[in-house]
Amino acid sequence: MTSHVKIRLASERVNHSVRSNNELPRFYTPGEVITGMQDFMRGHGTYAEDDSLKASVAGVMQKVNKLICIRPLKSRYVGEIGDVVVGRVLEVQQRRWKVETNSRLDSVLQLSSVNLPGGELRRRSVEDEQMMRKHLQEGDLISAEVQSVFSDGSLSLHTRSLKYGKLGQGALIKVFPSLIKRRKNHFHHLPCGLSVIIGNNGYIWISPPEHNNLTEGSSKDEIENGESQSVSRSDRETMARVKNCIAALVASKLMLDDTSIMFAYEESLKYDDVKDLLDPEAMLDVAFLTEHRINNIMEE
């Protein structure tokens, strides 16, 4: 069995930039002077020294009226109340689960913040605490909402809505949180037949519609049936195509939402084989055409 391997020289690497103009934003390094303190207010990523405003992180400047912030190009997720996140259960503790959400500190999901089996509304008992591992155990993926932010920056989550809960079969993609466009709705059913959860924390979950999520209010049989159902080959190929389209958008630093993902999927259909989308030229082509369609919509 032979396999084809492409090895590119550094001089042959593809530039994934799809900007139509050549104006790149100014890049600031830590300690570099941004401006004087008398004219502007200090925001995130900045500090005051010697009557000057300086950058504390490496990134680009964002200015809102007189407020100046430095947005780092790569950073951990900083949660806000109401954010939709996708996370993985790390540990079952006393009356709580520890969840990894791509932030600096692990998040917390309290036992009182989940739905009981059957959707019962009552005080959590000792029996409920003993049954915690039957609801969620180590390694399970969940979708949740940020309920509050602790003083140290860690997040408190809840899954009390029926759209949140344990996730079934699907594919998880990790991207930079700064590339996620904030929207009112982060649960989407794409026209290609897949369900996508675009987490504000940079975790994107792709699944067939019937495997979208298995809520804590679901019965034990429903959860077991959802986990044991197989995904058809056509659905797996569609999931792989959407995953490669997201990778193409991320390589070109394009913002991610349901519109950009669907545009990229439609532009990728001219490539019959899904693995062809892994070629740098194909990734750039898909990202460029997606950017062009988004710009046309904005101009209209």
PDB file of C-alpha atoms in Angstrom:
ATOM      1  CA  MET A   1       0.000   0.000   0.000  1.00  0.00           C
ATOM      2  CA  THR A   2       1.459   3.334  -1.093  1.00  0.00           C
ATOM      3  CA  SER A   3       0.549   6.753   0.241  1.00  0.00           C
ATOM      4  CA  HIS A   4       1.278  10.189  -1.192  1.00  0.00           C
ATOM      5  CA  VAL A   5       2.927  12.686   1.149  1.00  0.00           C
ATOM      6  CA  LYS A   6       3.377  16.356   0.233  1.00  0.00           C
ATOM      7  CA  ILE A   7       6.367  18.119   1.799  1.00  0.00           C
ATOM      8  CA  ARG A   8       6.466  21.855   1.157  1.00  0.00           C
ATOM      9  CA  LEU A   9       9.454  24.145   1.359  1.00  0.00           C
ATOM     10  CA  ALA A  10       9.110  27.269   3.460  1.00  0.00           C
ATOM     11  CA  SER A  11       9.246  29.348   0.260  1.00  0.00           C
ATOM     12  CA  GLU A  12       6.271  27.422  -1.128  1.00  0.00           C
ATOM     13  CA  ARG A  13       3.931  27.963   1.800  1.00  0.00           C
ATOM     14  CA  VAL A  14       0.563  29.443   0.962  1.00  0.00           C
ATOM     15  CA  ASN A  15      -0.323  32.856   2.370  1.00  0.00           C
ATOM     16  CA  HIS A  16      -3.810  32.382   3.833  1.00  0.00           C
ATOM     17  CA  SER A  17      -4.550  36.104   4.070  1.00  0.00           C
ATOM     18  CA  VAL A  18      -7.758  36.965   2.179  1.00  0.00           C
ATOM     19  CA  ARG A  19      -7.797  40.709   2.871  1.00  0.00           C
ATOM     20  CA  SER A  20      -8.658  42.700  -0.227  1.00  0.00           C
ATOM     21  CA  ASN A  21      -6.546  45.661   0.891  1.00  0.00           C
ATOM     22  CA  ASN A  22      -2.992  45.670   2.118  1.00  0.00           C
ATOM     23  CA  GLU A  23      -3.704  47.743   5.246  1.00  0.00           C
ATOM     24  CA  LEU A  24      -2.829  45.566   8.210  1.00  0.00           C
ATOM     25  CA  PRO A  25      -3.643  46.715  11.751  1.00  0.00           C
ATOM     26  CA  ARG A  26      -0.781  48.032  13.893  1.00  0.00           C
ATOM     27  CA  PHE A  27       0.696  45.302  16.088  1.00  0.00           C
ATOM     28  CA  TYR A  28       1.763  46.268  19.611  1.00  0.00           C
ATOM     29  CA  THR A  29       4.252  44.360  21.770  1.00  0.00           C
ATOM     30  CA  PRO A  30       4.296  44.296  25.609  1.00  0.00           C
ATOM     31  CA  GLY A  31       5.755  47.499  27.037  1.00  0.00           C
ATOM     32  CA  GLU A  32       5.294  49.511  23.845  1.00  0.00           C
ATOM     33  CA  VAL A  33       3.864  53.017  24.261  1.00  0.00           C
ATOM     34  CA  ILE A  34       0.398  53.386  22.756  1.00  0.00           C
ATOM     35  CA  THR A  35      -0.450  57.003  23.536  1.00  0.00           C
ATOM     36  CA  GLY A  36      -0.505  59.589  26.300  1.00  0.00           C
ATOM     37  CA  MET A  37      -2.711  59.121  29.367  1.00  0.00           C
ATOM     38  CA  GLN A  38      -4.259  62.572  29.238  1.00  0.00           C
ATOM     39  CA  ASP A  39      -6.367  61.855  26.176  1.00  0.00           C
ATOM     40  CA  PHE A  40      -7.558  58.258  26.621  1.00  0.00           C
ATOM     41  CA  MET A  41      -8.871  55.752  29.181  1.00  0.00           C
ATOM     42  CA  ARG A  42      -7.088  52.498  30.073  1.00  0.00           C
ATOM     43  CA  GLY A  43      -8.797  49.266  28.948  1.00  0.00           C
ATOM     44  CA  HIS A  44      -7.962  45.543  28.898  1.00  0.00           C
ATOM     45  CA  GLY A  45      -4.412  44.695  27.842  1.00  0.00           C
ATOM     46  CA  THR A  46      -2.958  48.066  28.827  1.00  0.00           C
ATOM     47  CA  TYR A  47      -1.297  49.699  31.836  1.00  0.00           C
ATOM     48  CA  ALA A  48      -0.221  53.217  32.809  1.00  0.00           C
ATOM     49  CA  GLU A  49       3.429  54.150  33.321  1.00  0.00           C
ATOM     50  CA  ASP A  50       5.299  57.455  33.099  1.00  0.00           C
ATOM     51  CA  ASP A  51       2.151  59.345  32.011  1.00  0.00           C
ATOM     52  CA  SER A  52       1.822  56.990  29.040  1.00  0.00           C
ATOM     53  CA  LEU A  53      -0.493  54.155  28.126  1.00  0.00           C
ATOM     54  CA  LYS A  54       1.455  50.959  27.341  1.00  0.00           C
ATOM     55  CA  ALA A  55       0.522  47.523  26.047  1.00  0.00           C
ATOM     56  CA  SER A  56       0.683  44.632  28.522  1.00  0.00           C
ATOM     57  CA  VAL A  57       0.037  41.931  25.886  1.00  0.00           C
ATOM     58  CA  ALA A  58       0.969  41.399  22.239  1.00  0.00           C
ATOM     59  CA  GLY A  59      -1.931  42.222  19.943  1.00  0.00           C
ATOM     60  CA  VAL A  60      -3.841  44.856  17.987  1.00  0.00           C
ATOM     61  CA  MET A  61      -5.504  47.979  19.325  1.00  0.00           C
ATOM     62  CA  GLN A  62      -9.248  48.434  19.670  1.00  0.00           C
ATOM     63  CA  LYS A  63     -10.556  51.929  20.385  1.00  0.00           C
ATOM     64  CA  VAL A  64     -14.093  52.779  21.473  1.00  0.00           C
ATOM     65  CA  ASN A  65     -14.434  56.553  21.892  1.00  0.00           C
ATOM     66  CA  LYS A  66     -11.698  57.289  24.490  1.00  0.00           C
ATOM     67  CA  LEU A  67     -11.304  53.704  25.730  1.00  0.00           C
ATOM     68  CA  ILE A  68      -8.261  51.852  24.371  1.00  0.00           C
ATOM     69  CA  CYS A  69      -7.838  48.071  24.614  1.00  0.00           C
ATOM     70  CA  ILE A  70      -5.231  45.676  23.230  1.00  0.00           C
ATOM     71  CA  ARG A  71      -6.802  42.473  21.921  1.00  0.00           C
ATOM     72  CA  PRO A  72      -4.310  39.574  21.997  1.00  0.00           C
ATOM     73  CA  LEU A  73      -4.151  37.456  18.844  1.00  0.00           C
ATOM     74  CA  LYS A  74      -4.104  34.237  20.876  1.00  0.00           C
ATOM     75  CA  SER A  75      -5.612  34.007  24.323  1.00  0.00           C
ATOM     76  CA  ARG A  76      -7.647  31.832  26.639  1.00  0.00           C
ATOM     77  CA  TYR A  77     -11.398  32.212  26.786  1.00  0.00           C
ATOM     78  CA  VAL A  78     -12.651  34.955  29.127  1.00  0.00           C
ATOM     79  CA  GLY A  79     -16.252  34.112  29.962  1.00  0.00           C
ATOM     80  CA  GLU A  80     -19.195  36.454  30.274  1.00  0.00           C
ATOM     81  CA  ILE A  81     -22.616  35.814  31.791  1.00  0.00           C
ATOM     82  CA  GLY A  82     -24.960  34.341  29.174  1.00  0.00           C
ATOM     83  CA  ASP A  83     -22.231  32.836  26.980  1.00  0.00           C
ATOM     84  CA  VAL A  84     -22.912  29.454  25.389  1.00  0.00           C
ATOM     85  CA  VAL A  85     -19.994  27.064  25.946  1.00  0.00           C
ATOM     86  CA  VAL A  86     -19.075  23.498  25.070  1.00  0.00           C
ATOM     87  CA  GLY A  87     -16.968  21.729  27.676  1.00  0.00           C
ATOM     88  CA  ARG A  88     -15.647  18.380  28.848  1.00  0.00           C
ATOM     89  CA  VAL A  89     -16.234  16.973  32.336  1.00  0.00           C
ATOM     90  CA  LEU A  90     -12.893  16.529  34.102  1.00  0.00           C
ATOM     91  CA  GLU A  91     -13.872  15.424  37.574  1.00  0.00           C
ATOM     92  CA  VAL A  92     -16.917  14.575  39.684  1.00  0.00           C
ATOM     93  CA  GLN A  93     -16.680  16.354  43.038  1.00  0.00           C
ATOM     94  CA  GLN A  94     -19.000  16.896  45.996  1.00  0.00           C
ATOM     95  CA  ARG A  95     -22.284  18.279  44.593  1.00  0.00           C
ATOM     96  CA  ARG A  96     -20.492  19.642  41.530  1.00  0.00           C
ATOM     97  CA  TRP A  97     -18.670  18.738  38.332  1.00  0.00           C
ATOM     98  CA  LYS A  98     -15.384  20.286  37.227  1.00  0.00           C
ATOM     99  CA  VAL A  99     -15.574  21.197  33.515  1.00  0.00           C
ATOM    100  CA  GLU A 100     -12.808  22.192  31.075  1.00  0.00           C
ATOM    101  CA  THR A 101     -14.004  25.146  28.970  1.00  0.00           C
ATOM    102  CA  ASN A 102     -10.763  26.446  27.372  1.00  0.00           C
ATOM    103  CA  SER A 103     -10.432  29.161  30.031  1.00  0.00           C
ATOM    104  CA  ARG A 104      -7.567  29.839  32.452  1.00  0.00           C
ATOM    105  CA  LEU A 105      -9.325  28.016  35.282  1.00  0.00           C
ATOM    106  CA  ASP A 106     -11.660  25.033  35.227  1.00  0.00           C
ATOM    107  CA  SER A 107     -15.370  25.845  35.330  1.00  0.00           C
ATOM    108  CA  VAL A 108     -17.897  24.508  37.845  1.00  0.00           C
ATOM    109  CA  LEU A 109     -21.292  22.905  37.184  1.00  0.00           C
ATOM    110  CA  GLN A 110     -23.288  22.654  40.407  1.00  0.00           C
ATOM    111  CA  LEU A 111     -25.657  19.751  41.056  1.00  0.00           C
ATOM    112  CA  SER A 112     -28.388  22.329  41.685  1.00  0.00           C
ATOM    113  CA  SER A 113     -27.774  23.788  38.190  1.00  0.00           C
ATOM    114  CA  VAL A 114     -28.771  20.690  36.181  1.00  0.00           C
ATOM    115  CA  ASN A 115     -32.137  19.144  35.335  1.00  0.00           C
ATOM    116  CA  LEU A 116     -33.126  16.045  37.270  1.00  0.00           C
ATOM    117  CA  PRO A 117     -34.225  12.920  35.330  1.00  0.00           C
ATOM    118  CA  GLY A 118     -37.798  13.419  34.138  1.00  0.00           C
ATOM    119  CA  GLY A 119     -37.552  17.193  34.656  1.00  0.00           C
ATOM    120  CA  GLU A 120     -38.492  17.064  38.360  1.00  0.00           C
ATOM    121  CA  LEU A 121     -38.362  20.347  40.261  1.00  0.00           C
ATOM    122  CA  ARG A 122     -37.306  19.668  43.858  1.00  0.00           C
ATOM    123  CA  ARG A 123     -34.453  20.108  46.287  1.00  0.00           C
ATOM    124  CA  ARG A 124     -31.401  17.929  45.523  1.00  0.00           C
ATOM    125  CA  SER A 125     -31.049  15.116  48.027  1.00  0.00           C
ATOM    126  CA  VAL A 126     -28.251  12.823  49.167  1.00  0.00           C
ATOM    127  CA  GLU A 127     -29.509  10.203  46.699  1.00  0.00           C
ATOM    128  CA  ASP A 128     -29.105  12.698  43.858  1.00  0.00           C
ATOM    129  CA  GLU A 129     -25.525  13.343  44.954  1.00  0.00           C
ATOM    130  CA  GLN A 130     -24.799   9.614  44.940  1.00  0.00           C
ATOM    131  CA  MET A 131     -26.242   9.324  41.403  1.00  0.00           C
ATOM    132  CA  MET A 132     -24.155  12.183  39.965  1.00  0.00           C
ATOM    133  CA  ARG A 133     -21.897   9.886  37.935  1.00  0.00           C
ATOM    134  CA  LYS A 134     -24.964   8.439  36.186  1.00  0.00           C
ATOM    135  CA  HIS A 135     -25.859  11.935  34.961  1.00  0.00           C
ATOM    136  CA  LEU A 136     -22.387  13.038  33.886  1.00  0.00           C
ATOM    137  CA  GLN A 137     -19.069  11.272  34.270  1.00  0.00           C
ATOM    138  CA  GLU A 138     -15.458  12.027  33.412  1.00  0.00           C
ATOM    139  CA  GLY A 139     -14.917  12.576  29.691  1.00  0.00           C
ATOM    140  CA  ASP A 140     -18.515  13.513  28.841  1.00  0.00           C
ATOM    141  CA  LEU A 141     -19.033  16.523  26.592  1.00  0.00           C
ATOM    142  CA  ILE A 142     -21.746  19.021  27.521  1.00  0.00           C
ATOM    143  CA  SER A 143     -23.238  22.255  26.269  1.00  0.00           C
ATOM    144  CA  ALA A 144     -24.001  24.822  28.941  1.00  0.00           C
ATOM    145  CA  GLU A 145     -24.497  28.508  29.654  1.00  0.00           C
ATOM    146  CA  VAL A 146     -22.375  30.730  31.868  1.00  0.00           C
ATOM    147  CA  GLN A 147     -24.459  31.541  34.946  1.00  0.00           C
ATOM    148  CA  SER A 148     -21.950  33.675  36.846  1.00  0.00           C
ATOM    149  CA  VAL A 149     -18.271  34.599  36.997  1.00  0.00           C
ATOM    150  CA  PHE A 150     -16.351  34.165  40.255  1.00  0.00           C
ATOM    151  CA  SER A 151     -13.904  36.768  41.544  1.00  0.00           C
ATOM    152  CA  ASP A 152     -10.908  34.697  40.390  1.00  0.00           C
ATOM    153  CA  GLY A 153     -12.277  34.503  36.817  1.00  0.00           C
ATOM    154  CA  SER A 154     -13.561  30.927  36.948  1.00  0.00           C
ATOM    155  CA  LEU A 155     -17.052  30.261  35.584  1.00  0.00           C
ATOM    156  CA  SER A 156     -20.199  28.806  37.087  1.00  0.00           C
ATOM    157  CA  LEU A 157     -22.296  26.950  34.481  1.00  0.00           C
ATOM    158  CA  HIS A 158     -25.884  25.750  34.281  1.00  0.00           C
ATOM    159  CA  THR A 159     -27.793  23.357  31.989  1.00  0.00           C
ATOM    160  CA  ARG A 160     -31.338  24.059  33.200  1.00  0.00           C
ATOM    161  CA  SER A 161     -32.664  24.735  29.705  1.00  0.00           C
ATOM    162  CA  LEU A 162     -33.650  21.736  27.569  1.00  0.00           C
ATOM    163  CA  LYS A 163     -31.309  22.820  24.765  1.00  0.00           C
ATOM    164  CA  TYR A 164     -28.296  22.312  27.057  1.00  0.00           C
ATOM    165  CA  GLY A 165     -26.956  19.077  28.492  1.00  0.00           C
ATOM    166  CA  LYS A 166     -24.902  16.045  27.579  1.00  0.00           C
ATOM    167  CA  LEU A 167     -23.818  15.763  23.950  1.00  0.00           C
ATOM    168  CA  GLY A 168     -24.141  12.532  22.010  1.00  0.00           C
ATOM    169  CA  GLN A 169     -22.146  11.522  18.941  1.00  0.00           C
ATOM    170  CA  GLY A 170     -20.415  14.120  16.835  1.00  0.00           C
ATOM    171  CA  ALA A 171     -17.146  15.953  16.209  1.00  0.00           C
ATOM    172  CA  LEU A 172     -15.466  18.584  18.388  1.00  0.00           C
ATOM    173  CA  ILE A 173     -13.363  21.354  16.831  1.00  0.00           C
ATOM    174  CA  LYS A 174     -11.189  23.764  18.813  1.00  0.00           C
ATOM    175  CA  VAL A 175     -10.567  27.256  17.402  1.00  0.00           C
ATOM    176  CA  PHE A 176      -9.419  30.599  18.795  1.00  0.00           C
ATOM    177  CA  PRO A 177     -12.213  32.120  20.952  1.00  0.00           C
ATOM    178  CA  SER A 178     -11.502  35.508  19.343  1.00  0.00           C
ATOM    179  CA  LEU A 179     -12.764  34.131  16.003  1.00  0.00           C
ATOM    180  CA  ILE A 180     -16.241  33.315  17.360  1.00  0.00           C
ATOM    181  CA  LYS A 181     -18.774  35.975  16.410  1.00  0.00           C
ATOM    182  CA  ARG A 182     -21.159  36.731  19.265  1.00  0.00           C
ATOM    183  CA  ARG A 183     -24.785  36.149  18.327  1.00  0.00           C
ATOM    184  CA  LYS A 184     -28.116  35.793  20.142  1.00  0.00           C
ATOM    185  CA  ASN A 185     -28.304  32.157  19.056  1.00  0.00           C
ATOM    186  CA  HIS A 186     -25.366  29.750  18.958  1.00  0.00           C
ATOM    187  CA  PHE A 187     -27.394  26.598  18.197  1.00  0.00           C
ATOM    188  CA  HIS A 188     -27.858  26.176  14.469  1.00  0.00           C
ATOM    189  CA  HIS A 189     -29.400  23.614  12.133  1.00  0.00           C
ATOM    190  CA  LEU A 190     -27.523  23.946   8.843  1.00  0.00           C
ATOM    191  CA  PRO A 191     -29.277  23.349   5.500  1.00  0.00           C
ATOM    192  CA  CYS A 192     -26.815  20.496   4.857  1.00  0.00           C
ATOM    193  CA  GLY A 193     -28.607  18.494   7.565  1.00  0.00           C
ATOM    194  CA  LEU A 194     -26.201  18.927  10.490  1.00  0.00           C
ATOM    195  CA  SER A 195     -26.558  20.624  13.858  1.00  0.00           C
ATOM    196  CA  VAL A 196     -23.794  22.953  15.011  1.00  0.00           C
ATOM    197  CA  ILE A 197     -23.151  24.458  18.441  1.00  0.00           C
ATOM    198  CA  ILE A 198     -20.722  27.370  18.139  1.00  0.00           C
ATOM    199  CA  GLY A 199     -19.413  27.833  21.679  1.00  0.00           C
ATOM    200  CA  ASN A 200     -18.196  31.270  22.709  1.00  0.00           C
ATOM    201  CA  ASN A 201     -15.203  29.492  24.296  1.00  0.00           C
ATOM    202  CA  GLY A 202     -13.855  28.355  20.900  1.00  0.00           C
ATOM    203  CA  TYR A 203     -15.241  24.800  21.004  1.00  0.00           C
ATOM    204  CA  ILE A 204     -17.521  23.943  18.072  1.00  0.00           C
ATOM    205  CA  TRP A 205     -19.658  20.811  18.151  1.00  0.00           C
ATOM    206  CA  ILE A 206     -20.888  19.223  14.894  1.00  0.00           C
ATOM    207  CA  SER A 207     -23.469  16.441  15.031  1.00  0.00           C
ATOM    208  CA  PRO A 208     -26.271  14.854  13.028  1.00  0.00           C
ATOM    209  CA  PRO A 209     -29.677  16.312  14.031  1.00  0.00           C
ATOM    210  CA  GLU A 210     -30.786  13.224  15.991  1.00  0.00           C
ATOM    211  CA  HIS A 211     -27.529  13.271  18.026  1.00  0.00           C
ATOM    212  CA  ASN A 212     -27.699  16.957  18.960  1.00  0.00           C
ATOM    213  CA  ASN A 213     -27.820  16.648  22.745  1.00  0.00           C
ATOM    214  CA  LEU A 214     -28.947  14.298  25.479  1.00  0.00           C
ATOM    215  CA  THR A 215     -30.309  16.467  28.264  1.00  0.00           C
ATOM    216  CA  GLU A 216     -30.190  15.575  31.919  1.00  0.00           C
ATOM    217  CA  GLY A 217     -33.981  15.420  31.788  1.00  0.00           C
ATOM    218  CA  SER A 218     -33.854  12.545  29.306  1.00  0.00           C
ATOM    219  CA  SER A 219     -34.493   9.061  30.524  1.00  0.00           C
ATOM    220  CA  LYS A 220     -31.670   6.548  30.926  1.00  0.00           C
ATOM    221  CA  ASP A 221     -32.937   4.527  27.935  1.00  0.00           C
ATOM    222  CA  GLU A 222     -32.992   7.614  25.697  1.00  0.00           C
ATOM    223  CA  ILE A 223     -29.423   8.477  26.653  1.00  0.00           C
ATOM    224  CA  GLU A 224     -28.166   4.929  26.053  1.00  0.00           C
ATOM    225  CA  ASN A 225     -29.973   4.691  22.695  1.00  0.00           C
ATOM    226  CA  GLY A 226     -28.576   8.050  21.595  1.00  0.00           C
ATOM    227  CA  GLU A 227     -25.026   6.996  22.444  1.00  0.00           C
ATOM    228  CA  SER A 228     -25.297   3.597  20.750  1.00  0.00           C
ATOM    229  CA  GLN A 229     -26.845   4.757  17.454  1.00  0.00           C
ATOM    230  CA  SER A 230     -24.415   4.677  14.556  1.00  0.00           C
ATOM    231  CA  VAL A 231     -23.856   7.638  12.249  1.00  0.00           C
ATOM    232  CA  SER A 232     -24.303   6.961   8.542  1.00  0.00           C
ATOM    233  CA  ARG A 233     -21.395   7.286   6.123  1.00  0.00           C
ATOM    234  CA  SER A 234     -23.008  10.217   4.298  1.00  0.00           C
ATOM    235  CA  ASP A 235     -23.450  12.115   7.575  1.00  0.00           C
ATOM    236  CA  ARG A 236     -19.827  11.439   8.522  1.00  0.00           C
ATOM    237  CA  GLU A 237     -18.621  12.748   5.157  1.00  0.00           C
ATOM    238  CA  THR A 238     -20.759  15.875   5.556  1.00  0.00           C
ATOM    239  CA  MET A 239     -19.381  16.393   9.067  1.00  0.00           C
ATOM    240  CA  ALA A 240     -15.818  16.010   7.754  1.00  0.00           C
ATOM    241  CA  ARG A 241     -16.529  18.563   5.002  1.00  0.00           C
ATOM    242  CA  VAL A 242     -17.919  21.097   7.480  1.00  0.00           C
ATOM    243  CA  LYS A 243     -14.944  20.483   9.781  1.00  0.00           C
ATOM    244  CA  ASN A 244     -12.477  21.120   6.924  1.00  0.00           C
ATOM    245  CA  CYS A 245     -14.396  24.261   5.933  1.00  0.00           C
ATOM    246  CA  ILE A 246     -14.083  25.600   9.486  1.00  0.00           C
ATOM    247  CA  ALA A 247     -10.349  24.815   9.388  1.00  0.00           C
ATOM    248  CA  ALA A 248     -10.070  26.814   6.141  1.00  0.00           C
ATOM    249  CA  LEU A 249     -11.832  29.823   7.683  1.00  0.00           C
ATOM    250  CA  VAL A 250      -9.657  29.642  10.797  1.00  0.00           C
ATOM    251  CA  ALA A 251      -6.466  29.493   8.709  1.00  0.00           C
ATOM    252  CA  SER A 252      -7.491  32.778   7.061  1.00  0.00           C
ATOM    253  CA  LYS A 253      -8.580  34.327  10.402  1.00  0.00           C
ATOM    254  CA  LEU A 254     -12.207  34.775   9.319  1.00  0.00           C
ATOM    255  CA  MET A 255     -14.944  35.196  11.921  1.00  0.00           C
ATOM    256  CA  LEU A 256     -17.084  32.108  12.489  1.00  0.00           C
ATOM    257  CA  ASP A 257     -20.867  32.001  12.590  1.00  0.00           C
ATOM    258  CA  ASP A 258     -23.561  29.944  10.884  1.00  0.00           C
ATOM    259  CA  THR A 259     -23.506  32.175   7.778  1.00  0.00           C
ATOM    260  CA  SER A 260     -19.759  31.969   7.140  1.00  0.00           C
ATOM    261  CA  ILE A 261     -19.719  28.194   7.801  1.00  0.00           C
ATOM    262  CA  MET A 262     -22.600  27.583   5.392  1.00  0.00           C
ATOM    263  CA  PHE A 263     -21.056  29.802   2.691  1.00  0.00           C
ATOM    264  CA  ALA A 264     -17.772  27.904   3.031  1.00  0.00           C
ATOM    265  CA  TYR A 265     -19.625  24.580   2.810  1.00  0.00           C
ATOM    266  CA  GLU A 266     -21.378  25.644  -0.400  1.00  0.00           C
ATOM    267  CA  GLU A 267     -18.114  26.836  -1.959  1.00  0.00           C
ATOM    268  CA  SER A 268     -16.408  23.547  -1.035  1.00  0.00           C
ATOM    269  CA  LEU A 269     -18.883  21.390  -2.959  1.00  0.00           C
ATOM    270  CA  LYS A 270     -16.832  21.796  -6.134  1.00  0.00           C
ATOM    271  CA  TYR A 271     -14.212  19.593  -4.470  1.00  0.00           C
ATOM    272  CA  ASP A 272     -15.624  16.081  -4.776  1.00  0.00           C
ATOM    273  CA  ASP A 273     -13.216  14.463  -2.342  1.00  0.00           C
ATOM    274  CA  VAL A 274     -13.412  15.801   1.213  1.00  0.00           C
ATOM    275  CA  LYS A 275      -9.681  15.337   1.817  1.00  0.00           C
ATOM    276  CA  ASP A 276      -8.915  17.708  -1.085  1.00  0.00           C
ATOM    277  CA  LEU A 277     -10.027  20.535   1.235  1.00  0.00           C
ATOM    278  CA  LEU A 278      -6.913  19.923   3.335  1.00  0.00           C
ATOM    279  CA  ASP A 279      -4.683  21.284   0.557  1.00  0.00           C
ATOM    280  CA  PRO A 280      -3.556  24.859   1.380  1.00  0.00           C
ATOM    281  CA  GLU A 281      -4.612  26.089  -2.071  1.00  0.00           C
ATOM    282  CA  ALA A 282      -8.125  24.671  -1.624  1.00  0.00           C
ATOM    283  CA  MET A 283      -8.387  26.137   1.880  1.00  0.00           C
ATOM    284  CA  LEU A 284      -7.399  29.570   0.595  1.00  0.00           C
ATOM    285  CA  ASP A 285      -9.826  29.280  -2.328  1.00  0.00           C
ATOM    286  CA  VAL A 286     -12.772  28.414  -0.057  1.00  0.00           C
ATOM    287  CA  ALA A 287     -11.901  31.173   2.425  1.00  0.00           C
ATOM    288  CA  PHE A 288     -11.481  33.784  -0.331  1.00  0.00           C
ATOM    289  CA  LEU A 289     -14.842  32.961  -1.943  1.00  0.00           C
ATOM    290  CA  THR A 290     -16.535  32.963   1.469  1.00  0.00           C
ATOM    291  CA  GLU A 291     -15.071  36.371   2.315  1.00  0.00           C
ATOM    292  CA  HIS A 292     -16.238  37.684  -1.067  1.00  0.00           C
ATOM    293  CA  ARG A 293     -19.826  36.520  -0.480  1.00  0.00           C
ATOM    294  CA  ILE A 294     -19.903  37.998   3.031  1.00  0.00           C
ATOM    295  CA  ASN A 295     -18.626  41.348   1.729  1.00  0.00           C
ATOM    296  CA  ASN A 296     -21.322  41.356  -0.967  1.00  0.00           C
ATOM    297  CA  ILE A 297     -24.025  40.857   1.663  1.00  0.00           C
ATOM    298  CA  MET A 298     -22.633  43.650   3.822  1.00  0.00           C
ATOM    299  CA  GLU A 299     -22.507  46.037   0.857  1.00  0.00           C
ATOM    300  CA  GLU A 300     -26.156  45.320   0.014  1.00  0.00           C
TER     301      GLU A 300
END
